[in-house]
PDB file of C-alpha atoms in Angstrom:
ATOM      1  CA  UNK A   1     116.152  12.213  -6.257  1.00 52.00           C
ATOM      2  CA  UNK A   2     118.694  10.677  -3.800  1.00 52.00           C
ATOM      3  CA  UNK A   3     116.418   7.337  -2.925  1.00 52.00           C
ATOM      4  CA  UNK A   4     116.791   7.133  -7.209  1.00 52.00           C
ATOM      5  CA  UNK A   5     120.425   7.241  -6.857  1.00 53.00           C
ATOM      6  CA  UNK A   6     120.553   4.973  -4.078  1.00 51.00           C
ATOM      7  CA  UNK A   7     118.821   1.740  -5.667  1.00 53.00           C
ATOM      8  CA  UNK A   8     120.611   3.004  -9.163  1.00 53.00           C
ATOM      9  CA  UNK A   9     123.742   1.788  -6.889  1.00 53.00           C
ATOM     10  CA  UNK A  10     122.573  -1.382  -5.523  1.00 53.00           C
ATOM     11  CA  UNK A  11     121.004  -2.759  -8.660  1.00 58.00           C
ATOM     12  CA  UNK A  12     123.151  -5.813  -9.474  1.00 56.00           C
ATOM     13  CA  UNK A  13     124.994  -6.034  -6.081  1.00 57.00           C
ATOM     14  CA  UNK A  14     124.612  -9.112  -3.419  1.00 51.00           C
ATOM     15  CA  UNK A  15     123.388  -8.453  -0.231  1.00 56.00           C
ATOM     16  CA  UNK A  16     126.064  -7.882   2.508  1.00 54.00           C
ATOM     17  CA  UNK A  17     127.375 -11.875   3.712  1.00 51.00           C
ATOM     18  CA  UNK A  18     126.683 -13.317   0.839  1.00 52.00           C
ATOM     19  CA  UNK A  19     128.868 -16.392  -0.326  1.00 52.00           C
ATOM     20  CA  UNK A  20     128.097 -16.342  -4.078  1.00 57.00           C
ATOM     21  CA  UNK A  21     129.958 -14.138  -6.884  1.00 60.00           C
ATOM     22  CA  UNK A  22     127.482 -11.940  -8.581  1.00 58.00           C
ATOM     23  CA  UNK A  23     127.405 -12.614 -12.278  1.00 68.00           C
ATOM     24  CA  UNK A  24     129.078 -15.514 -12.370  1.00 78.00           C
ATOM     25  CA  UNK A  25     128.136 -18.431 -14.480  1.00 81.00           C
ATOM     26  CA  UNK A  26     128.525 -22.366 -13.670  1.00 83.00           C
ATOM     27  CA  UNK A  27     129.818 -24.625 -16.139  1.00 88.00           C
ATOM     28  CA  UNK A  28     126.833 -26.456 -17.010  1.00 85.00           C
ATOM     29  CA  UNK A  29     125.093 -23.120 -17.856  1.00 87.00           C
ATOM     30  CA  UNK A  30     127.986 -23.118 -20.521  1.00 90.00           C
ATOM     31  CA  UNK A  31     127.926 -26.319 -21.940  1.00 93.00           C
ATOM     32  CA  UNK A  32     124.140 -25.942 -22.628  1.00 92.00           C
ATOM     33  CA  UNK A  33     124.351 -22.457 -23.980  1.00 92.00           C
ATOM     34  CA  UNK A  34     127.366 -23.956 -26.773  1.00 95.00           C
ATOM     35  CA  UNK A  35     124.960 -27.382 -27.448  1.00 96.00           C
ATOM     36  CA  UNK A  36     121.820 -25.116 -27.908  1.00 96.00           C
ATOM     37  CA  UNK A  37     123.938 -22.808 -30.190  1.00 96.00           C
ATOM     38  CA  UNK A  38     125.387 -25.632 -32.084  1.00 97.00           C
ATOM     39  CA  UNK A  39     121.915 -26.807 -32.411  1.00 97.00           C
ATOM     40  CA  UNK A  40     120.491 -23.810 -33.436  1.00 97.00           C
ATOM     41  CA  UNK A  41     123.185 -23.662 -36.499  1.00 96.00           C
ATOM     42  CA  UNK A  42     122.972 -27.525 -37.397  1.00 97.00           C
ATOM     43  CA  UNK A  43     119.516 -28.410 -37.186  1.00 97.00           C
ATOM     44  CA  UNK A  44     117.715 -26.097 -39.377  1.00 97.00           C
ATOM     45  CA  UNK A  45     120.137 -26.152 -42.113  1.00 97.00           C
ATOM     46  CA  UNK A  46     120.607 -29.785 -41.934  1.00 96.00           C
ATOM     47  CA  UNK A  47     116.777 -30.045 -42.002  1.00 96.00           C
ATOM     48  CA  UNK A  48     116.501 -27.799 -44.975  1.00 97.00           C
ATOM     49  CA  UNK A  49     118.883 -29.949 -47.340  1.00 95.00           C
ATOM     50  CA  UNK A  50     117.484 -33.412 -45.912  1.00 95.00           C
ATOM     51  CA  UNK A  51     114.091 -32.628 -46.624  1.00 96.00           C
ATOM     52  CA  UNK A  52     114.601 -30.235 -49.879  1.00 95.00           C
ATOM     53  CA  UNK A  53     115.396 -33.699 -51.818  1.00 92.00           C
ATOM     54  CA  UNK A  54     114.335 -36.321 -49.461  1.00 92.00           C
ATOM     55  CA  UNK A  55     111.102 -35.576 -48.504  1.00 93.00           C
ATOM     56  CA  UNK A  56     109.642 -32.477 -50.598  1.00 93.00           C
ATOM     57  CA  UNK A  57     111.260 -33.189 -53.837  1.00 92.00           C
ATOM     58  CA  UNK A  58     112.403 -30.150 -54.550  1.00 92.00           C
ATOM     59  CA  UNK A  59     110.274 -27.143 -52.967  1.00 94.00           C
ATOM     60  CA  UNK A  60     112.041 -24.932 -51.860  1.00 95.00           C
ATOM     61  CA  UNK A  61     109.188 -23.488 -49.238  1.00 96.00           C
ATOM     62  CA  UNK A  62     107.774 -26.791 -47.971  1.00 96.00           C
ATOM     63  CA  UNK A  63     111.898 -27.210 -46.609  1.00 96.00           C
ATOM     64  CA  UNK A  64     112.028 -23.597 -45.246  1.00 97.00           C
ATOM     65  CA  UNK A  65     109.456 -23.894 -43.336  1.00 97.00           C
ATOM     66  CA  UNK A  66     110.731 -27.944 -42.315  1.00 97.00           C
ATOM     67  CA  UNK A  67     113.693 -25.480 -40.580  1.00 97.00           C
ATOM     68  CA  UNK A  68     111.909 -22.811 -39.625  1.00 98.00           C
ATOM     69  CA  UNK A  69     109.992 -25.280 -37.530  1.00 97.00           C
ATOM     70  CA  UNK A  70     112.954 -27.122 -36.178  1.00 97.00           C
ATOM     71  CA  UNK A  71     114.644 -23.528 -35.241  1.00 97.00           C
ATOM     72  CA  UNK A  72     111.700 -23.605 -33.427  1.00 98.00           C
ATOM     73  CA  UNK A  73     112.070 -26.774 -31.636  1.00 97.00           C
ATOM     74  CA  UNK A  74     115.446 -25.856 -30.035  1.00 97.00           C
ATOM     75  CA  UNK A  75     114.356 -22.606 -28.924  1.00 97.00           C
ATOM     76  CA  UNK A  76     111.691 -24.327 -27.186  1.00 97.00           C
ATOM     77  CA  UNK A  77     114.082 -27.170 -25.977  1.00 96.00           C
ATOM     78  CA  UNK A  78     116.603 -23.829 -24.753  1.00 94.00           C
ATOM     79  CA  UNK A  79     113.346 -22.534 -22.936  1.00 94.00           C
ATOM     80  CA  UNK A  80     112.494 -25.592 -21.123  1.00 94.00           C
ATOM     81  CA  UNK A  81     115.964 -26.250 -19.911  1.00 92.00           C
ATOM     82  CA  UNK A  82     116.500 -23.093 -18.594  1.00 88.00           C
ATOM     83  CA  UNK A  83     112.831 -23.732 -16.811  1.00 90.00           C
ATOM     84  CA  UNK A  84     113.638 -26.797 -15.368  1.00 89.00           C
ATOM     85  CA  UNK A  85     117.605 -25.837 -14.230  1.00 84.00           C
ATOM     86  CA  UNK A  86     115.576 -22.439 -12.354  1.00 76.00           C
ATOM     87  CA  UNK A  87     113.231 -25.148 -10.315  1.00 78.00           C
ATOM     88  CA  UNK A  88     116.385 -27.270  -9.916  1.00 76.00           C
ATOM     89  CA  UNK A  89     118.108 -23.851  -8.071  1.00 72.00           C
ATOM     90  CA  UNK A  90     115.097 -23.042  -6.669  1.00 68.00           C
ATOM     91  CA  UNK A  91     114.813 -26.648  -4.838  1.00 69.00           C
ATOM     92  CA  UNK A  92     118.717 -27.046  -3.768  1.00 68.00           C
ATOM     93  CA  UNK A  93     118.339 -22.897  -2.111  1.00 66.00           C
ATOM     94  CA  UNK A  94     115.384 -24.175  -0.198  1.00 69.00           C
ATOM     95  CA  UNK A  95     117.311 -26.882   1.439  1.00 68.00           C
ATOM     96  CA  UNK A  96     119.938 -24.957   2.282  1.00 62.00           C
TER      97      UNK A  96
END
């Protein structure tokens, strides 16, 4: 019972010397979190009424799923940055 106490109180903690603040977040994580956000809001609705008139002439369904499948593009797009800016940390820790 006491060795489940004692990780219980180092979850989430830094190891002893370490230079970096635990939980903090660097501006670029921020930026990309309020673009994919923005994108997440825009896209798919702007999609919907582009294509309900423009492109599907009026159905309804045929534009839902026209922003259903961009929503899915910028989750994917959120995915792979988040990939890509972990290999990026990963690289610049290994030089260090």
């Amino acid at each position: 019972m006491s060795s489940s106490n004692n990780i219980q109180s180092t979850q989430g903690r830094l190891p002893l010397g370490s230079d970096k603040q635990a939980g903090a977040v660097g501006f670029s994580v921020i930026i990309k979190l309020i673009f994919f956000t923005l994108a997440m809001f825009i896209l798919p609705i702007g999609t919907y009424y582009y294509t309900i008139n423009g492109i599907f002439e009026g159905n309804g369904t045929y534009a839902a799923g026209a922003a259903a499948g961009m929503a899915n593009v910028v989750a994917v797009g959120y995915i792979l940055a988040a990939v890509l800016e972990d290999k990026n940390n990963d690289k610049k820790d290994k030089k260090e």
